[in-house]
Short mmCIF file of C-alpha atoms in Angstrom, two decimals:
data_model
loop_
_atom_site.label_atom_id
_atom_site.label_comp_id
_atom_site.label_asym_id
_atom_site.label_seq_id
_atom_site.Cartn_x
_atom_site.Cartn_y
_atom_site.Cartn_z
CA MET A 1 9.54 8.87 34.95
CA THR A 2 10.20 6.98 31.81
CA ALA A 3 10.97 9.29 28.71
CA PRO A 4 8.45 9.12 26.00
CA LEU A 5 9.32 7.05 22.81
CA ARG A 6 9.71 9.21 19.82
CA LEU A 7 7.57 8.02 16.89
CA GLY A 8 8.49 9.59 13.60
CA THR A 9 5.71 10.21 11.05
CA ARG A 10 4.80 12.11 8.01
CA GLY A 11 2.61 15.21 8.72
CA SER A 12 -0.45 14.43 6.59
CA ALA A 13 -3.64 13.71 8.33
CA LEU A 14 -3.60 10.09 7.36
CA ALA A 15 -0.01 9.49 8.42
CA MET A 16 -0.71 11.29 11.73
CA ALA A 17 -3.92 9.26 12.22
CA GLN A 18 -2.30 5.87 11.60
CA SER A 19 0.78 6.85 13.66
CA GLY A 20 -1.54 8.02 16.50
CA GLN A 21 -3.28 4.68 16.48
CA VAL A 22 0.06 2.76 16.71
CA ALA A 23 1.25 5.21 19.58
CA GLU A 24 -1.95 4.39 21.48
CA ALA A 25 -1.57 0.66 20.89
CA VAL A 26 2.17 0.76 22.13
CA THR A 27 1.16 2.70 25.21
CA ALA A 28 -1.82 0.33 25.94
CA ALA A 29 0.36 -2.76 25.54
CA THR A 30 3.43 -1.62 27.31
CA GLY A 31 2.60 1.37 29.39
CA ARG A 32 5.34 3.40 27.64
CA PRO A 33 4.35 6.92 26.67
CA VAL A 34 4.83 7.96 22.94
CA GLU A 35 5.19 11.21 21.38
CA LEU A 36 4.78 11.91 17.64
CA VAL A 37 7.60 13.59 15.82
CA GLU A 38 6.77 14.99 12.39
CA VAL A 39 9.25 14.38 9.59
CA VAL A 40 8.81 16.00 6.20
CA THR A 41 9.59 13.70 3.18
CA ALA A 42 10.58 14.42 -0.37
CA GLY A 43 7.24 13.16 -1.56
CA ASP A 44 5.50 15.64 0.67
CA ARG A 45 7.36 18.56 -0.82
CA SER A 46 6.70 17.64 -4.44
CA SER A 47 3.56 17.89 -6.61
CA ALA A 48 4.80 15.58 -9.39
CA PRO A 49 2.90 12.37 -10.24
CA VAL A 50 3.78 9.65 -7.62
CA HIS A 51 5.22 7.19 -10.14
CA ARG A 52 7.71 9.88 -11.32
CA LEU A 53 9.04 10.75 -7.97
CA GLY A 54 11.27 7.73 -7.60
CA VAL A 55 11.68 5.09 -4.93
CA GLY A 56 11.24 5.64 -1.18
CA VAL A 57 10.28 9.27 -1.40
CA PHE A 58 7.79 8.89 1.45
CA VAL A 59 10.19 6.94 3.64
CA SER A 60 13.84 7.96 3.20
CA ALA A 61 13.61 10.97 5.51
CA LEU A 62 12.00 8.90 8.22
CA ARG A 63 14.78 6.23 7.86
CA ASP A 64 17.41 8.93 7.87
CA ALA A 65 15.97 10.19 11.14
CA LEU A 66 15.93 6.70 12.62
CA THR A 67 19.58 6.11 11.57
CA ALA A 68 20.53 9.44 13.20
CA GLY A 69 18.67 8.56 16.40
CA THR A 70 16.45 11.63 16.30
CA ILE A 71 13.44 9.32 16.52
CA ASP A 72 13.12 5.90 18.10
CA PHE A 73 10.81 4.27 15.63
CA ALA A 74 8.65 5.10 12.57
CA VAL A 75 5.36 4.01 11.18
CA HIS A 76 5.16 3.58 7.39
CA SER A 77 2.35 2.68 5.02
CA TYR A 78 3.92 -0.62 4.08
CA LYS A 79 3.24 -0.41 0.45
CA ASP A 80 5.59 2.77 0.35
CA LEU A 81 8.57 0.77 1.37
CA PRO A 82 11.09 -0.36 -1.29
CA THR A 83 11.38 -4.14 -1.16
CA ALA A 84 15.06 -3.98 -0.63
CA ALA A 85 16.22 -4.20 3.09
CA ALA A 86 17.32 -1.11 4.74
CA GLY A 87 20.72 -1.48 6.46
CA GLY A 88 20.56 -1.30 10.24
CA LEU A 89 16.80 -1.15 10.39
CA HIS A 90 14.22 -3.74 11.34
CA ILE A 91 10.45 -4.11 10.75
CA ALA A 92 9.65 -4.84 14.37
CA ALA A 93 5.92 -5.25 13.85
CA VAL A 94 3.14 -5.45 11.26
CA PRO A 95 -0.08 -4.72 13.09
CA ALA A 96 -3.26 -6.28 12.10
CA ARG A 97 -3.98 -5.18 8.50
CA GLN A 98 -6.90 -3.11 7.48
CA ASP A 99 -9.18 -4.16 4.72
CA PRO A 100 -6.77 -3.87 1.69
CA ARG A 101 -9.41 -3.23 -1.07
CA ASP A 102 -9.61 -0.18 -3.12
CA ALA A 103 -12.65 2.03 -2.64
CA LEU A 104 -14.71 4.12 -5.06
CA VAL A 105 -16.08 7.56 -4.09
CA ALA A 106 -18.45 8.77 -6.75
CA ARG A 107 -21.13 11.42 -7.26
CA GLU A 108 -24.74 10.47 -6.54
CA GLY A 109 -23.83 7.31 -4.75
CA ARG A 110 -22.92 5.54 -7.85
CA THR A 111 -21.04 2.17 -8.04
CA LEU A 112 -18.37 1.47 -10.66
CA ALA A 113 -20.78 -0.24 -12.98
CA GLU A 114 -23.27 2.66 -12.75
CA LEU A 115 -20.66 5.33 -14.05
CA PRO A 116 -21.71 6.21 -17.52
CA PRO A 117 -19.15 6.03 -20.39
CA GLY A 118 -16.98 9.01 -20.46
CA ALA A 119 -17.16 9.52 -16.70
CA THR A 120 -13.98 11.06 -15.23
CA VAL A 121 -12.28 8.91 -12.62
CA GLY A 122 -9.21 10.16 -10.65
CA THR A 123 -6.49 8.05 -9.08
CA GLY A 124 -2.79 8.45 -8.34
CA ALA A 125 -1.79 4.83 -8.99
CA LEU A 126 -0.73 3.36 -12.27
CA ARG A 127 -1.97 -0.02 -11.04
CA ARG A 128 -5.50 1.38 -10.67
CA ILE A 129 -5.30 3.22 -14.03
CA ALA A 130 -4.30 -0.04 -15.74
CA GLN A 131 -7.03 -2.09 -14.08
CA LEU A 132 -9.73 0.59 -14.84
CA HIS A 133 -8.72 0.50 -18.55
CA ALA A 134 -8.77 -3.32 -18.43
CA LEU A 135 -12.36 -3.36 -17.38
CA GLY A 136 -13.36 -1.76 -20.70
CA LEU A 137 -16.00 0.64 -19.19
CA GLN A 138 -14.96 3.48 -21.43
CA LEU A 139 -14.09 5.64 -18.50
CA GLU A 140 -11.80 8.72 -18.61
CA VAL A 141 -9.16 8.09 -16.09
CA THR A 142 -6.93 10.87 -14.96
CA PRO A 143 -3.91 11.01 -12.52
CA VAL A 144 -4.48 12.93 -9.36
CA ARG A 145 -2.25 13.82 -6.42
CA GLY A 146 -2.92 15.25 -2.94
CA ASN A 147 -3.98 14.01 0.42
CA VAL A 148 -7.27 12.28 1.05
CA ASP A 149 -9.39 15.40 1.68
CA THR A 150 -7.97 16.97 -1.52
CA ARG A 151 -8.95 14.03 -3.57
CA LEU A 152 -12.36 13.76 -2.01
CA GLY A 153 -12.86 17.36 -2.71
CA ARG A 154 -12.45 16.72 -6.57
CA VAL A 155 -15.66 14.76 -6.27
CA LEU A 156 -17.65 15.98 -3.31
CA GLY A 157 -16.47 19.59 -2.92
CA PRO A 158 -18.15 22.69 -4.15
CA GLU A 159 -15.54 22.92 -6.99
CA ALA A 160 -15.74 19.26 -7.85
CA ASP A 161 -14.36 18.43 -11.32
CA LEU A 162 -14.39 14.57 -11.30
CA ASP A 163 -17.14 12.03 -11.30
CA ALA A 164 -15.36 9.62 -8.98
CA VAL A 165 -12.05 8.83 -7.26
CA VAL A 166 -10.42 5.53 -6.27
CA LEU A 167 -8.47 5.37 -3.09
CA ALA A 168 -7.28 2.83 -0.65
CA ARG A 169 -10.16 1.89 1.73
CA ALA A 170 -7.66 1.47 4.57
CA GLY A 171 -6.89 5.29 4.47
CA LEU A 172 -10.50 6.22 4.67
CA ALA A 173 -10.96 3.77 7.53
CA ARG A 174 -8.20 5.26 9.54
CA LEU A 175 -9.48 8.70 9.09
CA GLY A 176 -13.08 7.72 9.98
CA ARG A 177 -14.38 8.46 6.46
CA LEU A 178 -15.92 5.21 5.46
CA ASP A 179 -19.18 6.93 5.12
CA VAL A 180 -18.04 8.52 1.68
CA ILE A 181 -17.39 5.16 -0.01
CA THR A 182 -20.01 4.29 -2.71
CA GLU A 183 -18.41 0.93 -3.45
CA SER A 184 -15.57 -1.25 -1.95
CA LEU A 185 -14.16 -2.75 -5.01
CA ASP A 186 -13.93 -6.54 -5.32
CA PRO A 187 -10.34 -7.75 -5.67
CA MET A 188 -11.57 -9.68 -8.75
CA LEU A 189 -12.18 -6.29 -10.38
CA MET A 190 -9.37 -4.23 -8.79
CA LEU A 191 -6.49 -6.30 -7.26
CA PRO A 192 -4.77 -4.15 -4.45
CA ALA A 193 -1.06 -3.06 -4.45
CA PRO A 194 1.20 -5.33 -2.58
CA ALA A 195 0.90 -4.70 1.22
CA GLN A 196 -1.95 -2.14 0.77
CA GLY A 197 -3.80 -1.66 4.03
CA ALA A 198 -0.80 -2.81 6.08
CA LEU A 199 1.51 -0.76 8.37
CA ALA A 200 5.22 -1.28 8.95
CA VAL A 201 6.58 -0.37 12.43
CA GLU A 202 10.30 0.10 12.01
CA CYS A 203 13.18 0.73 14.54
CA ARG A 204 16.94 0.23 14.57
CA VAL A 205 18.06 -3.34 14.54
CA ASP A 206 20.51 -2.66 17.42
CA ASP A 207 17.86 -1.33 19.75
CA GLN A 208 17.04 -4.80 20.93
CA ASP A 209 14.87 -3.56 23.93
CA LEU A 210 12.62 -1.66 21.51
CA VAL A 211 12.54 -4.51 18.94
CA GLU A 212 11.17 -6.80 21.71
CA LEU A 213 8.75 -4.17 23.03
CA LEU A 214 7.26 -3.38 19.58
CA ALA A 215 6.94 -7.12 18.78
CA VAL A 216 3.87 -7.14 20.89
CA LEU A 217 1.98 -5.29 18.01
CA ASP A 218 2.94 -7.99 15.49
CA HIS A 219 0.02 -9.78 13.81
CA ALA A 220 1.37 -13.04 12.32
CA PRO A 221 -1.28 -13.55 9.56
CA SER A 222 -0.87 -9.98 8.39
CA ARG A 223 2.88 -10.37 8.28
CA ALA A 224 2.67 -13.59 6.31
CA ALA A 225 0.29 -12.13 3.74
CA VAL A 226 2.50 -9.09 3.25
CA THR A 227 5.61 -11.18 3.05
CA ALA A 228 4.06 -13.22 0.22
CA GLU A 229 3.03 -10.12 -1.67
CA ARG A 230 6.32 -8.25 -1.37
CA ALA A 231 8.37 -11.39 -2.32
CA PHE A 232 6.17 -11.51 -5.45
CA LEU A 233 6.98 -7.82 -6.20
CA ALA A 234 10.62 -8.13 -5.50
CA THR A 235 10.98 -11.24 -7.70
CA LEU A 236 9.37 -9.30 -10.62
CA GLU A 237 11.96 -6.57 -10.19
CA ALA A 238 9.34 -4.16 -11.40
CA GLY A 239 10.21 -0.57 -12.30
CA CYS A 240 8.05 2.47 -11.60
CA SER A 241 6.41 2.29 -15.01
CA ALA A 242 4.82 -1.05 -14.54
CA PRO A 243 1.47 -1.66 -12.69
CA VAL A 244 1.86 -4.69 -10.42
CA ALA A 245 -0.87 -5.94 -8.06
CA ALA A 246 -0.90 -8.76 -5.48
CA TYR A 247 -3.27 -9.83 -2.60
CA ALA A 248 -2.60 -12.79 -0.15
CA GLU A 249 -5.50 -14.15 2.06
CA LEU A 250 -5.01 -16.64 4.83
CA ALA A 251 -7.73 -19.32 5.28
CA GLU A 252 -8.14 -22.56 7.10
CA GLY A 253 -7.12 -25.55 4.92
CA GLU A 254 -7.52 -29.24 5.33
CA THR A 255 -4.15 -29.48 7.12
CA GLY A 256 -3.95 -26.00 8.74
CA ASP A 257 -3.81 -22.41 7.69
CA GLU A 258 -3.04 -21.71 3.90
CA ILE A 259 -2.11 -18.58 2.05
CA TYR A 260 -3.98 -17.89 -1.17
CA LEU A 261 -2.01 -15.44 -3.30
CA ARG A 262 -3.28 -13.68 -6.36
CA GLY A 263 -0.88 -11.64 -8.46
CA ALA A 264 -1.17 -9.58 -11.70
CA VAL A 265 0.91 -7.64 -14.12
CA ILE A 266 -1.17 -5.20 -16.31
CA SER A 267 -0.07 -2.92 -19.14
CA PRO A 268 -0.90 0.76 -18.47
CA ASP A 269 -3.41 0.83 -21.22
CA GLY A 270 -5.15 -2.33 -19.92
CA THR A 271 -4.78 -4.28 -23.03
CA ARG A 272 -2.46 -6.96 -21.50
CA ASP A 273 -3.63 -8.40 -18.15
CA LEU A 274 -1.74 -11.42 -16.76
CA ARG A 275 -3.16 -12.88 -13.58
CA LEU A 276 -2.39 -16.06 -11.57
CA SER A 277 -2.80 -17.53 -8.28
CA ARG A 278 -0.94 -19.87 -5.95
CA THR A 279 -1.42 -21.48 -2.51
CA GLY A 280 0.84 -22.68 0.26
CA THR A 281 1.56 -22.45 3.99
CA PRO A 282 2.25 -19.20 5.89
CA ALA A 283 5.77 -20.55 6.66
CA ASP A 284 6.40 -20.61 2.99
CA ALA A 285 5.00 -17.16 2.34
CA ALA A 286 8.18 -15.70 0.60
CA GLU A 287 8.56 -18.76 -1.53
CA ILE A 288 4.94 -18.68 -2.72
CA GLY A 289 5.42 -15.06 -3.74
CA LYS A 290 8.70 -15.82 -5.58
CA ALA A 291 7.06 -18.89 -7.39
CA LEU A 292 4.13 -17.00 -8.55
CA ALA A 293 6.22 -14.12 -9.88
CA ALA A 294 8.26 -16.80 -11.76
CA GLU A 295 5.22 -18.24 -13.33
CA LEU A 296 4.08 -14.77 -14.49
CA LEU A 297 7.57 -14.10 -16.11
CA GLU A 298 7.29 -17.38 -17.92
CA LEU A 299 3.96 -16.11 -19.29
CA GLY A 300 5.50 -13.01 -20.58
CA ALA A 301 5.19 -10.56 -17.77
CA ASP A 302 8.67 -9.38 -18.36
CA SER A 303 7.55 -7.97 -21.82
CA ILE A 304 5.01 -5.89 -20.02
CA LEU A 305 7.45 -4.72 -17.32
CA GLY A 306 9.94 -3.98 -20.06
CA HIS A 307 13.42 -2.44 -19.58
CA GLU A 308 12.42 1.19 -19.64
CA GLY A 309 12.52 2.52 -16.14
CA HIS A 310 13.77 -0.91 -14.93
CA THR A 311 15.93 -0.23 -11.82
CA GLY A 312 16.55 -3.56 -10.43
CA PRO A 313 15.37 -5.58 -7.39
CA GLY A 314 13.48 -4.03 -4.65
CA THR A 315 12.71 -0.70 -6.29
CA GLN A 316 8.91 -0.71 -6.99
CA GLN A 317 7.12 2.41 -5.66
CA PHE A 318 3.38 2.59 -5.33
CA GLY A 319 3.08 5.91 -3.63
CA SER A 320 1.42 6.89 -0.49
CA THR A 321 -1.74 4.94 0.85
CA GLU A 322 -3.43 8.25 0.34
#
């Protein structure tokens, strides 16, 4: 009997849910059994704000386990991955992406526009904080940590102390909690983080049989979109203190499929908000991202990104999908 493949995952409800869904897909497509192996990461052990934890806090332990051979492959929330390549490892598949929009969960079923001035809104992402400030709605935005249930409890629980929270819609979808969403936020209002809603299925590059086996899960349009968004991020060389957003969509053009990429760099207080877009073919996804970043840098994005906390290429950390 074939030994089960060992899939490494964080232990949160969301991580277990999305890893379980990938495990089921692997078994359905290949017939290979898969067992989940919980790996505790540095990010799971800390209660500090996500943007202060450093790069790769939710993925380094998983990658160490992969390199050591204690697991065969891992599932990451793609936006948690540093943009710099990991030596000896390979993203074997990017499954079909969930809806990458941010979602509002508010008391009394309110939408963002219905929140009164002074309403308290919680989120763990500087990108969201900056964009909420940029909307000029006079909201009180407060950083929050914790898993999805913890954050929802801040609004819906018996000891609720917030009027609303903003989370990734994809995480709520994977947990079967779409019913709590009061508004899925239009990207024109709240541009997602690069690779939000996407998963990365990673294994060792020298495990060629597994590379080929996992490739069956790859969704080419999702991979192209994420490639454009992460090339944009990597070219900006953004540090942890800078909110950066990007969203690529694939659509049918006159001569075939096209990528439409929107990108933004926003100051934390929302007073400076640079946004541009660019189109091209899926084959040129990385070049589209690099070119859009270069345009924003020419417009002064580097002065928003600044030098404080600047850590070089491939080091932006957005925190967990939760």
